[in-house]
PDB file of C-alpha atoms in Angstrom:
ATOM      1  CA  UNK A   1      -1.962  21.624 -52.174  1.00 77.00           C
ATOM      2  CA  UNK A   2      -5.325  20.998 -53.427  1.00 87.00           C
ATOM      3  CA  UNK A   3      -4.583  17.002 -53.530  1.00 89.00           C
ATOM      4  CA  UNK A   4      -3.316  17.634 -49.936  1.00 91.00           C
ATOM      5  CA  UNK A   5      -7.058  18.970 -48.928  1.00 92.00           C
ATOM      6  CA  UNK A   6      -8.754  16.205 -50.812  1.00 93.00           C
ATOM      7  CA  UNK A   7      -7.071  13.149 -49.499  1.00 94.00           C
ATOM      8  CA  UNK A   8      -7.247  15.430 -45.870  1.00 95.00           C
ATOM      9  CA  UNK A   9     -11.042  15.222 -45.798  1.00 95.00           C
ATOM     10  CA  UNK A  10     -11.574  11.676 -47.838  1.00 96.00           C
ATOM     11  CA  UNK A  11      -9.389  10.452 -44.472  1.00 96.00           C
ATOM     12  CA  UNK A  12     -11.353  11.931 -42.231  1.00 96.00           C
ATOM     13  CA  UNK A  13     -14.686  11.047 -43.486  1.00 97.00           C
ATOM     14  CA  UNK A  14     -13.479   7.596 -43.753  1.00 97.00           C
ATOM     15  CA  UNK A  15     -12.173   7.808 -39.788  1.00 97.00           C
ATOM     16  CA  UNK A  16     -16.005   9.583 -38.907  1.00 97.00           C
ATOM     17  CA  UNK A  17     -17.630   6.129 -40.908  1.00 97.00           C
ATOM     18  CA  UNK A  18     -15.560   3.810 -39.157  1.00 96.00           C
ATOM     19  CA  UNK A  19     -16.015   5.349 -35.744  1.00 96.00           C
ATOM     20  CA  UNK A  20     -20.068   5.331 -36.385  1.00 94.00           C
ATOM     21  CA  UNK A  21     -19.653   1.496 -37.153  1.00 94.00           C
ATOM     22  CA  UNK A  22     -17.540   1.218 -34.458  1.00 93.00           C
ATOM     23  CA  UNK A  23     -20.954   2.908 -32.349  1.00 92.00           C
ATOM     24  CA  UNK A  24     -23.251   1.041 -34.270  1.00 91.00           C
ATOM     25  CA  UNK A  25     -21.999  -2.641 -33.930  1.00 88.00           C
ATOM     26  CA  UNK A  26     -21.391  -2.108 -29.610  1.00 87.00           C
ATOM     27  CA  UNK A  27     -24.813  -0.322 -29.149  1.00 85.00           C
ATOM     28  CA  UNK A  28     -26.442  -3.421 -31.633  1.00 81.00           C
ATOM     29  CA  UNK A  29     -24.928  -5.938 -29.516  1.00 79.00           C
ATOM     30  CA  UNK A  30     -26.242  -4.119 -26.152  1.00 75.00           C
ATOM     31  CA  UNK A  31     -29.681  -4.242 -27.460  1.00 75.00           C
ATOM     32  CA  UNK A  32     -29.541  -7.963 -28.586  1.00 75.00           C
ATOM     33  CA  UNK A  33     -28.882  -8.732 -25.226  1.00 69.00           C
ATOM     34  CA  UNK A  34     -31.775  -6.987 -24.028  1.00 64.00           C
ATOM     35  CA  UNK A  35     -29.894  -4.424 -22.031  1.00 56.00           C
ATOM     36  CA  UNK A  36     -31.662  -1.007 -23.706  1.00 54.00           C
ATOM     37  CA  UNK A  37     -35.084  -3.322 -23.123  1.00 50.00           C
ATOM     38  CA  UNK A  38     -37.221  -1.290 -20.426  1.00 50.00           C
ATOM     39  CA  UNK A  39     -39.933  -4.169 -19.366  1.00 49.00           C
ATOM     40  CA  UNK A  40     -36.463  -6.785 -18.867  1.00 45.00           C
ATOM     41  CA  UNK A  41     -36.016  -7.616 -15.540  1.00 44.00           C
ATOM     42  CA  UNK A  42     -33.011  -5.691 -13.841  1.00 43.00           C
ATOM     43  CA  UNK A  43     -29.941  -7.630 -13.371  1.00 41.00           C
ATOM     44  CA  UNK A  44     -28.486  -5.930 -10.586  1.00 39.00           C
ATOM     45  CA  UNK A  45     -28.610  -8.063  -6.982  1.00 40.00           C
ATOM     46  CA  UNK A  46     -30.985  -6.137  -4.499  1.00 41.00           C
ATOM     47  CA  UNK A  47     -28.453  -5.970  -1.680  1.00 43.00           C
ATOM     48  CA  UNK A  48     -31.085  -4.405   1.009  1.00 39.00           C
ATOM     49  CA  UNK A  49     -34.222  -6.180   0.041  1.00 43.00           C
ATOM     50  CA  UNK A  50     -37.030  -6.199   1.610  1.00 45.00           C
ATOM     51  CA  UNK A  51     -36.449  -8.977   3.909  1.00 54.00           C
ATOM     52  CA  UNK A  52     -33.547  -7.203   5.232  1.00 52.00           C
ATOM     53  CA  UNK A  53     -33.626  -3.289   4.696  1.00 74.00           C
ATOM     54  CA  UNK A  54     -32.065  -2.743   8.631  1.00 78.00           C
ATOM     55  CA  UNK A  55     -31.776  -3.335  11.647  1.00 81.00           C
ATOM     56  CA  UNK A  56     -33.458  -1.738  15.230  1.00 83.00           C
ATOM     57  CA  UNK A  57     -30.770   0.226  17.432  1.00 85.00           C
ATOM     58  CA  UNK A  58     -31.700  -2.286  20.212  1.00 85.00           C
ATOM     59  CA  UNK A  59     -30.972  -5.331  18.028  1.00 84.00           C
ATOM     60  CA  UNK A  60     -27.854  -3.886  16.877  1.00 84.00           C
ATOM     61  CA  UNK A  61     -26.654  -3.276  20.366  1.00 85.00           C
ATOM     62  CA  UNK A  62     -27.798  -7.179  21.051  1.00 86.00           C
ATOM     63  CA  UNK A  63     -25.220  -8.316  18.668  1.00 87.00           C
ATOM     64  CA  UNK A  64     -21.688  -9.692  20.497  1.00 85.00           C
ATOM     65  CA  UNK A  65     -19.261  -6.649  21.235  1.00 86.00           C
ATOM     66  CA  UNK A  66     -15.487  -7.073  22.325  1.00 86.00           C
ATOM     67  CA  UNK A  67     -12.616  -4.839  23.392  1.00 87.00           C
ATOM     68  CA  UNK A  68      -9.946  -5.696  21.066  1.00 87.00           C
ATOM     69  CA  UNK A  69      -6.788  -7.388  22.383  1.00 83.00           C
ATOM     70  CA  UNK A  70      -3.494  -8.193  20.498  1.00 76.00           C
ATOM     71  CA  UNK A  71      -3.436 -12.015  20.913  1.00 66.00           C
ATOM     72  CA  UNK A  72      -0.632 -14.260  21.788  1.00 59.00           C
ATOM     73  CA  UNK A  73       2.806 -13.949  19.516  1.00 58.00           C
ATOM     74  CA  UNK A  74       3.738 -17.887  19.568  1.00 60.00           C
ATOM     75  CA  UNK A  75       6.480 -17.370  17.290  1.00 60.00           C
ATOM     76  CA  UNK A  76       4.247 -16.294  14.314  1.00 66.00           C
ATOM     77  CA  UNK A  77       3.716 -12.543  12.885  1.00 64.00           C
ATOM     78  CA  UNK A  78       0.807 -10.991  13.947  1.00 67.00           C
ATOM     79  CA  UNK A  79      -0.806  -9.501  11.123  1.00 70.00           C
ATOM     80  CA  UNK A  80      -2.715  -6.115  12.071  1.00 72.00           C
ATOM     81  CA  UNK A  81      -6.816  -6.709  12.043  1.00 81.00           C
ATOM     82  CA  UNK A  82      -8.481  -3.563  10.390  1.00 84.00           C
ATOM     83  CA  UNK A  83     -12.228  -2.510  10.115  1.00 88.00           C
ATOM     84  CA  UNK A  84     -13.343  -3.257   6.674  1.00 86.00           C
ATOM     85  CA  UNK A  85     -16.180  -0.187   7.086  1.00 89.00           C
ATOM     86  CA  UNK A  86     -13.551   1.875   7.965  1.00 89.00           C
ATOM     87  CA  UNK A  87     -10.148   0.346   6.517  1.00 87.00           C
ATOM     88  CA  UNK A  88      -8.147   1.506   9.920  1.00 88.00           C
ATOM     89  CA  UNK A  89      -6.345  -0.914  12.178  1.00 87.00           C
ATOM     90  CA  UNK A  90      -7.804  -2.490  15.710  1.00 86.00           C
ATOM     91  CA  UNK A  91      -6.149  -0.954  18.335  1.00 87.00           C
ATOM     92  CA  UNK A  92      -6.058  -2.377  21.651  1.00 86.00           C
ATOM     93  CA  UNK A  93      -8.718  -1.315  24.177  1.00 88.00           C
ATOM     94  CA  UNK A  94     -10.960  -0.476  21.343  1.00 89.00           C
ATOM     95  CA  UNK A  95     -14.669  -1.845  21.753  1.00 91.00           C
ATOM     96  CA  UNK A  96     -15.651  -4.280  18.374  1.00 90.00           C
ATOM     97  CA  UNK A  97     -18.664  -5.790  17.305  1.00 88.00           C
ATOM     98  CA  UNK A  98     -19.159  -9.665  16.139  1.00 86.00           C
ATOM     99  CA  UNK A  99     -21.422 -10.015  13.464  1.00 87.00           C
ATOM    100  CA  UNK A 100     -22.877 -13.288  14.570  1.00 84.00           C
ATOM    101  CA  UNK A 101     -23.245 -15.703  11.439  1.00 85.00           C
ATOM    102  CA  UNK A 102     -20.446 -14.704   9.600  1.00 88.00           C
ATOM    103  CA  UNK A 103     -17.465 -14.360  12.774  1.00 86.00           C
ATOM    104  CA  UNK A 104     -16.318 -10.853  11.014  1.00 88.00           C
ATOM    105  CA  UNK A 105     -15.818  -8.479  13.815  1.00 88.00           C
ATOM    106  CA  UNK A 106     -15.538  -4.430  12.956  1.00 90.00           C
ATOM    107  CA  UNK A 107     -15.448  -1.343  14.668  1.00 92.00           C
ATOM    108  CA  UNK A 108     -18.327  -0.987  16.797  1.00 90.00           C
ATOM    109  CA  UNK A 109     -19.403   2.611  15.939  1.00 91.00           C
ATOM    110  CA  UNK A 110     -18.621   1.542  12.152  1.00 91.00           C
ATOM    111  CA  UNK A 111     -21.107  -1.036  12.159  1.00 89.00           C
ATOM    112  CA  UNK A 112     -23.380   0.160  14.139  1.00 89.00           C
ATOM    113  CA  UNK A 113     -23.481   2.888  11.639  1.00 88.00           C
ATOM    114  CA  UNK A 114     -23.552   0.459   8.611  1.00 88.00           C
ATOM    115  CA  UNK A 115     -26.012  -1.973  10.325  1.00 87.00           C
ATOM    116  CA  UNK A 116     -28.934   0.905  10.895  1.00 87.00           C
ATOM    117  CA  UNK A 117     -28.815   1.700   7.064  1.00 87.00           C
ATOM    118  CA  UNK A 118     -28.219  -2.575   5.756  1.00 86.00           C
ATOM    119  CA  UNK A 119     -28.398  -5.520   8.126  1.00 86.00           C
ATOM    120  CA  UNK A 120     -25.847  -7.426   5.451  1.00 88.00           C
ATOM    121  CA  UNK A 121     -22.313  -7.764   6.535  1.00 89.00           C
ATOM    122  CA  UNK A 122     -20.079  -5.538   4.539  1.00 89.00           C
ATOM    123  CA  UNK A 123     -17.769  -8.031   3.575  1.00 89.00           C
ATOM    124  CA  UNK A 124     -19.210 -11.358   2.836  1.00 89.00           C
ATOM    125  CA  UNK A 125     -23.059  -9.515   2.040  1.00 87.00           C
ATOM    126  CA  UNK A 126     -24.397 -12.630   4.927  1.00 87.00           C
ATOM    127  CA  UNK A 127     -27.614 -11.937   6.851  1.00 85.00           C
ATOM    128  CA  UNK A 128     -26.732 -10.027  10.348  1.00 82.00           C
ATOM    129  CA  UNK A 129     -29.691  -9.588  12.156  1.00 78.00           C
ATOM    130  CA  UNK A 130     -29.301 -11.548  15.318  1.00 68.00           C
ATOM    131  CA  UNK A 131     -33.134 -13.119  15.475  1.00 58.00           C
ATOM    132  CA  UNK A 132     -32.563 -14.873  11.797  1.00 55.00           C
ATOM    133  CA  UNK A 133     -29.450 -16.075  13.110  1.00 49.00           C
ATOM    134  CA  UNK A 134     -29.998 -17.211  16.754  1.00 45.00           C
ATOM    135  CA  UNK A 135     -28.103 -16.764  19.986  1.00 42.00           C
ATOM    136  CA  UNK A 136     -24.974 -17.671  19.387  1.00 40.00           C
ATOM    137  CA  UNK A 137     -22.652 -18.907  21.933  1.00 40.00           C
ATOM    138  CA  UNK A 138     -19.846 -16.247  23.440  1.00 39.00           C
ATOM    139  CA  UNK A 139     -16.829 -18.925  22.697  1.00 40.00           C
ATOM    140  CA  UNK A 140     -17.390 -18.816  18.577  1.00 42.00           C
ATOM    141  CA  UNK A 141     -14.896 -16.508  17.912  1.00 42.00           C
ATOM    142  CA  UNK A 142     -11.993 -18.588  19.777  1.00 40.00           C
ATOM    143  CA  UNK A 143     -10.372 -18.829  15.689  1.00 40.00           C
ATOM    144  CA  UNK A 144     -10.040 -15.016  15.433  1.00 43.00           C
ATOM    145  CA  UNK A 145      -6.705 -14.130  16.328  1.00 43.00           C
ATOM    146  CA  UNK A 146      -6.562 -10.918  19.050  1.00 47.00           C
ATOM    147  CA  UNK A 147     -10.397 -11.759  19.542  1.00 47.00           C
ATOM    148  CA  UNK A 148     -11.772 -11.675  22.914  1.00 44.00           C
ATOM    149  CA  UNK A 149     -15.504 -11.475  23.809  1.00 47.00           C
ATOM    150  CA  UNK A 150     -16.901  -9.312  27.201  1.00 43.00           C
TER     151      UNK A 150
END
């Protein structure tokens, strides 16, 4: 009986030593990579740096908008189009907005709220500021199914 207790205590201490060794190896590796260096440069991508932190209400309203309508069938299966901000399907007649640089479409209300915080496309991170991209012709979205600009 006493032998069982001694063996259990020895196995417990061996397990603790193994766990501490694994922890030290992981932490040591992180230190070698500089992950804990306070003065190291931050590896996090700046999503909304000083060059495009957000868009003004007037700039947002100048972006192309359209009423969503389903494209013609032409014998093909029509795949529902989703808004990447709210993740809901576009419904016929809903007001949508088109970003000029990447031609991604969103519900107007969803993308207006997004762009008031950051002037980047939520899908591809392209600059959404119309002033930087330049005015684009209204026929630029002909390649999208179900999109018609008004």
